[in-house]
Amino acid sequence: MPKIPETEEDAINVAAPPGFDAQAIPIHEVCSNQRKVPIEHLEPASLRARFESPPVWQPEITDENRHVIASDIIAKRNAAGKVTKAAVLIPLVLKEDGLWVLLTQRTNHLRDHAGQISFPGGRMDSEDQSPHETALRESEEEIGLDRKQVEIIGHLPQYLTVSGYSVTPVVGLVQAQAEYVLDEFEVADVFEVPLRFLLDPANHQVRVWQSEQGGRRFYSMPYENRFIWGATAGMLRNLYHLLKV
């Protein structure tokens, strides 16, 4: 029987031990045989319509979500009076050649998900009236994204992370911004990836990490010199599932 971590910190360390190199984990399979998203579904008008009247679809439950539930990480944080609600913005930048996804590279000294690629976002403050407000506020604070240039079109199901947060991914269409002002403590870099690349299942890799608790699968989506994986890839997979129908 797998060992059950005794504390929240143990649970987090079991899920992502110090020095864990996700890029070194072998590729188990590539999802190239899965249904492609119709190209017309990646147009702004189609995206608005999809979120306004979503079809019947099934979000994907990743091994990260299963681990959080099994280890009761969020319940332990709630019992300790810690904030567990968070939101991120999935910024879809409007360009002449289509939509591009704006992503951030986190700094290496952060306690949670250091050095990883993520969406702008963070914990909900008591003053935030909704996940939309959290996503916009955090995007302003982290990368200087002007909320006036963001059109919120919907959100995806909550995603559980091993750092103990229930994250609401908020999707927005963004007018291209000339430059971004980064919070140097949290954000090392900001960059864009074509939406059509990230939602093409041929670019979705499944990697399997073997630990004392058994095999654990996670998604990765390498793009040029960037390695997108974990919760960010998991949220993009749910956007893929919504749009492929």
Short mmCIF file of C-alpha atoms in Angstrom, two decimals:
data_model
loop_
_atom_site.label_atom_id
_atom_site.label_comp_id
_atom_site.label_asym_id
_atom_site.label_seq_id
_atom_site.Cartn_x
_atom_site.Cartn_y
_atom_site.Cartn_z
CA MET A 1 0.00 0.00 0.00
CA PRO A 2 1.40 3.45 -0.87
CA LYS A 3 2.62 5.50 2.06
CA ILE A 4 0.23 8.34 2.91
CA PRO A 5 2.13 11.59 3.60
CA GLU A 6 1.68 12.70 7.21
CA THR A 7 1.73 16.43 6.55
CA GLU A 8 0.87 18.86 3.80
CA GLU A 9 4.58 19.56 3.25
CA ASP A 10 5.30 15.84 2.89
CA ALA A 11 2.49 15.52 0.37
CA ILE A 12 3.90 18.35 -1.71
CA ASN A 13 7.42 16.93 -1.56
CA VAL A 14 6.18 13.51 -2.62
CA ALA A 15 4.52 15.08 -5.65
CA ALA A 16 7.47 17.27 -6.65
CA PRO A 17 10.70 16.43 -4.79
CA PRO A 18 13.52 18.98 -4.61
CA GLY A 19 15.54 19.03 -7.81
CA PHE A 20 12.82 17.30 -9.79
CA ASP A 21 13.61 17.62 -13.52
CA ALA A 22 10.39 17.10 -15.44
CA GLN A 23 12.16 17.41 -18.79
CA ALA A 24 14.34 14.40 -17.96
CA ILE A 25 11.34 12.11 -17.44
CA PRO A 26 10.91 9.74 -20.42
CA ILE A 27 8.09 10.28 -22.90
CA HIS A 28 5.52 7.50 -22.54
CA GLU A 29 3.36 8.49 -25.50
CA VAL A 30 2.42 11.35 -27.79
CA CYS A 31 -1.28 12.14 -28.32
CA SER A 32 -1.01 12.47 -32.10
CA ASN A 33 -3.85 9.99 -32.70
CA GLN A 34 -6.38 12.11 -30.79
CA ARG A 35 -8.99 14.29 -32.46
CA LYS A 36 -7.74 17.63 -33.70
CA VAL A 37 -9.43 20.93 -32.87
CA PRO A 38 -11.15 22.28 -36.01
CA ILE A 39 -9.21 25.35 -37.11
CA GLU A 40 -12.38 27.45 -37.17
CA HIS A 41 -12.82 26.81 -33.42
CA LEU A 42 -9.68 28.89 -32.81
CA GLU A 43 -11.24 32.09 -34.14
CA PRO A 44 -12.29 34.75 -31.58
CA ALA A 45 -15.98 34.67 -32.58
CA SER A 46 -16.07 30.89 -32.34
CA LEU A 47 -14.38 30.94 -28.94
CA ARG A 48 -16.91 33.45 -27.61
CA ALA A 49 -19.77 31.28 -28.86
CA ARG A 50 -18.24 28.12 -27.39
CA PHE A 51 -18.02 29.61 -23.90
CA GLU A 52 -21.46 31.20 -24.13
CA SER A 53 -23.10 27.89 -25.13
CA PRO A 54 -20.67 25.09 -24.29
CA PRO A 55 -21.34 21.60 -25.64
CA VAL A 56 -21.42 18.51 -23.45
CA TRP A 57 -17.77 17.76 -22.74
CA GLN A 58 -15.67 15.96 -20.15
CA PRO A 59 -12.79 17.69 -18.35
CA GLU A 60 -9.70 15.53 -17.96
CA ILE A 61 -8.71 14.42 -14.48
CA THR A 62 -4.91 14.39 -14.30
CA ASP A 63 -2.77 12.37 -11.92
CA GLU A 64 -1.90 15.66 -10.17
CA ASN A 65 -5.58 16.20 -9.35
CA ARG A 66 -5.95 12.61 -8.16
CA HIS A 67 -2.92 12.98 -5.90
CA VAL A 68 -4.22 16.20 -4.34
CA ILE A 69 -7.56 14.55 -3.59
CA ALA A 70 -6.01 11.33 -2.26
CA SER A 71 -3.55 13.19 -0.02
CA ASP A 72 -6.26 15.61 1.15
CA ILE A 73 -3.87 18.53 0.62
CA ILE A 74 -6.52 21.22 0.14
CA ALA A 75 -8.62 19.99 3.07
CA LYS A 76 -5.54 20.21 5.32
CA ARG A 77 -4.87 23.75 4.16
CA ASN A 78 -8.50 24.70 4.82
CA ALA A 79 -8.30 23.19 8.31
CA ALA A 80 -5.18 25.26 8.96
CA GLY A 81 -6.98 28.42 7.86
CA LYS A 82 -4.91 28.84 4.71
CA VAL A 83 -6.22 30.29 1.45
CA THR A 84 -6.85 27.60 -1.16
CA LYS A 85 -8.71 29.54 -3.87
CA ALA A 86 -6.74 30.94 -6.79
CA ALA A 87 -7.26 32.03 -10.37
CA VAL A 88 -5.11 32.39 -13.46
CA LEU A 89 -5.68 34.19 -16.72
CA ILE A 90 -5.30 32.27 -19.96
CA PRO A 91 -4.51 35.32 -22.14
CA LEU A 92 -5.24 34.75 -25.84
CA VAL A 93 -3.45 37.56 -27.65
CA LEU A 94 -5.10 38.79 -30.84
CA LYS A 95 -2.64 38.92 -33.76
CA GLU A 96 -2.92 39.05 -37.53
CA ASP A 97 -1.78 35.42 -37.85
CA GLY A 98 -4.17 34.11 -35.19
CA LEU A 99 -4.31 33.80 -31.41
CA TRP A 100 -1.20 33.43 -29.28
CA VAL A 101 -1.10 32.34 -25.64
CA LEU A 102 0.78 34.61 -23.26
CA LEU A 103 2.81 32.68 -20.67
CA THR A 104 5.24 33.54 -17.89
CA GLN A 105 8.45 31.92 -16.64
CA ARG A 106 8.49 31.97 -12.85
CA THR A 107 11.64 32.96 -10.98
CA ASN A 108 13.79 30.19 -9.50
CA HIS A 109 13.57 31.25 -5.85
CA LEU A 110 9.79 30.95 -5.42
CA ARG A 111 8.48 28.41 -2.94
CA ASP A 112 5.79 26.97 -5.23
CA HIS A 113 6.53 25.84 -8.82
CA ALA A 114 9.85 27.70 -8.97
CA GLY A 115 11.20 28.19 -12.48
CA GLN A 116 8.14 26.68 -14.12
CA ILE A 117 6.09 28.10 -16.95
CA SER A 118 2.68 29.30 -15.88
CA PHE A 119 -0.21 31.60 -16.62
CA PRO A 120 -0.32 34.94 -14.80
CA GLY A 121 -2.41 34.57 -11.67
CA GLY A 122 -2.38 33.79 -7.97
CA ARG A 123 -4.31 33.57 -4.74
CA MET A 124 -7.71 35.17 -4.32
CA ASP A 125 -7.70 38.16 -1.97
CA SER A 126 -10.63 38.83 0.33
CA GLU A 127 -11.36 41.96 -1.71
CA ASP A 128 -11.69 39.99 -4.96
CA GLN A 129 -15.34 39.52 -5.84
CA SER A 130 -14.74 36.72 -8.36
CA PRO A 131 -12.03 34.59 -9.98
CA HIS A 132 -12.20 37.00 -12.92
CA GLU A 133 -11.17 39.86 -10.63
CA THR A 134 -8.32 37.79 -9.19
CA ALA A 135 -7.01 36.84 -12.63
CA LEU A 136 -7.07 40.44 -13.88
CA ARG A 137 -5.53 41.87 -10.70
CA GLU A 138 -2.74 39.32 -10.61
CA SER A 139 -2.01 39.82 -14.31
CA GLU A 140 -1.67 43.55 -13.73
CA GLU A 141 0.64 42.98 -10.75
CA GLU A 142 2.80 40.28 -12.32
CA ILE A 143 3.28 41.46 -15.91
CA GLY A 144 1.60 44.88 -16.15
CA LEU A 145 -1.22 43.61 -18.36
CA ASP A 146 -3.78 46.38 -18.82
CA ARG A 147 -7.17 44.95 -17.83
CA LYS A 148 -8.84 47.37 -20.22
CA GLN A 149 -7.28 45.37 -23.05
CA VAL A 150 -8.77 42.06 -21.81
CA GLU A 151 -12.17 40.68 -22.81
CA ILE A 152 -13.14 37.84 -20.46
CA ILE A 153 -15.01 35.19 -22.45
CA GLY A 154 -15.37 32.41 -19.88
CA HIS A 155 -13.56 30.02 -17.61
CA LEU A 156 -12.57 26.35 -17.36
CA PRO A 157 -13.26 23.91 -14.51
CA GLN A 158 -11.21 24.29 -11.36
CA TYR A 159 -7.79 22.64 -11.40
CA LEU A 160 -6.15 21.28 -8.23
CA THR A 161 -2.42 21.77 -7.74
CA VAL A 162 0.02 19.96 -5.46
CA SER A 163 0.87 23.30 -3.84
CA GLY A 164 -2.62 23.20 -2.36
CA TYR A 165 -4.74 25.48 -4.53
CA SER A 166 -8.01 25.10 -6.35
CA VAL A 167 -7.37 27.21 -9.43
CA THR A 168 -10.00 28.69 -11.74
CA PRO A 169 -8.57 29.23 -15.24
CA VAL A 170 -10.15 32.40 -16.68
CA VAL A 171 -9.99 32.77 -20.46
CA GLY A 172 -9.63 36.18 -22.04
CA LEU A 173 -9.05 37.70 -25.46
CA VAL A 174 -6.24 40.24 -25.18
CA GLN A 175 -5.29 43.17 -27.38
CA ALA A 176 -1.56 42.99 -28.09
CA GLN A 177 0.46 45.13 -25.69
CA ALA A 178 3.71 46.81 -26.77
CA GLU A 179 5.60 45.83 -23.63
CA TYR A 180 5.09 44.23 -20.24
CA VAL A 181 6.28 45.40 -16.85
CA LEU A 182 7.38 42.31 -14.92
CA ASP A 183 7.28 41.79 -11.18
CA GLU A 184 10.96 40.85 -10.88
CA PHE A 185 10.38 38.86 -7.69
CA GLU A 186 7.85 36.49 -9.29
CA VAL A 187 8.37 36.64 -13.06
CA ALA A 188 11.63 36.01 -14.88
CA ASP A 189 10.25 36.29 -18.41
CA VAL A 190 7.10 36.52 -20.52
CA PHE A 191 6.61 34.99 -23.96
CA GLU A 192 3.93 33.86 -26.45
CA VAL A 193 3.10 30.52 -28.08
CA PRO A 194 0.64 30.01 -30.96
CA LEU A 195 -2.70 28.69 -29.68
CA ARG A 196 -2.87 26.31 -32.64
CA PHE A 197 0.41 24.73 -31.47
CA LEU A 198 -0.69 24.28 -27.87
CA LEU A 199 -4.05 22.77 -28.82
CA ASP A 200 -2.65 20.34 -31.38
CA PRO A 201 -2.64 16.91 -29.67
CA ALA A 202 0.41 15.95 -31.75
CA ASN A 203 2.32 18.36 -29.47
CA HIS A 204 0.97 16.82 -26.24
CA GLN A 205 3.43 14.42 -24.61
CA VAL A 206 2.57 12.06 -21.78
CA ARG A 207 5.49 11.43 -19.42
CA VAL A 208 5.47 8.91 -16.59
CA TRP A 209 7.48 9.49 -13.43
CA GLN A 210 8.19 6.40 -11.33
CA SER A 211 8.32 7.03 -7.59
CA GLU A 212 7.85 5.04 -4.39
CA GLN A 213 4.12 5.73 -4.75
CA GLY A 214 4.05 4.22 -8.24
CA GLY A 215 3.84 5.75 -11.70
CA ARG A 216 2.48 9.24 -12.12
CA ARG A 217 1.56 10.68 -15.52
CA PHE A 218 1.82 14.32 -16.49
CA TYR A 219 1.58 16.27 -19.73
CA SER A 220 4.29 18.30 -21.39
CA MET A 221 4.18 20.58 -24.43
CA PRO A 222 7.73 21.64 -25.38
CA TYR A 223 7.90 24.69 -27.62
CA GLU A 224 11.25 25.87 -28.99
CA ASN A 225 13.40 26.33 -25.87
CA ARG A 226 10.43 26.35 -23.46
CA PHE A 227 9.22 23.33 -21.49
CA ILE A 228 5.52 23.65 -20.63
CA TRP A 229 4.27 20.94 -18.26
CA GLY A 230 2.31 20.16 -15.10
CA ALA A 231 -0.69 22.26 -14.13
CA THR A 232 -0.24 24.67 -17.05
CA ALA A 233 -0.30 21.80 -19.54
CA GLY A 234 -3.22 20.23 -17.67
CA MET A 235 -5.31 23.40 -18.01
CA LEU A 236 -4.45 23.65 -21.70
CA ARG A 237 -5.60 20.05 -22.11
CA ASN A 238 -9.00 21.04 -20.72
CA LEU A 239 -9.20 23.92 -23.19
CA TYR A 240 -8.36 21.38 -25.89
CA HIS A 241 -11.15 19.06 -24.73
CA LEU A 242 -13.68 21.91 -24.73
CA LEU A 243 -12.79 23.00 -28.26
CA LYS A 244 -12.29 19.61 -29.95
CA VAL A 245 -16.00 18.69 -29.64
#
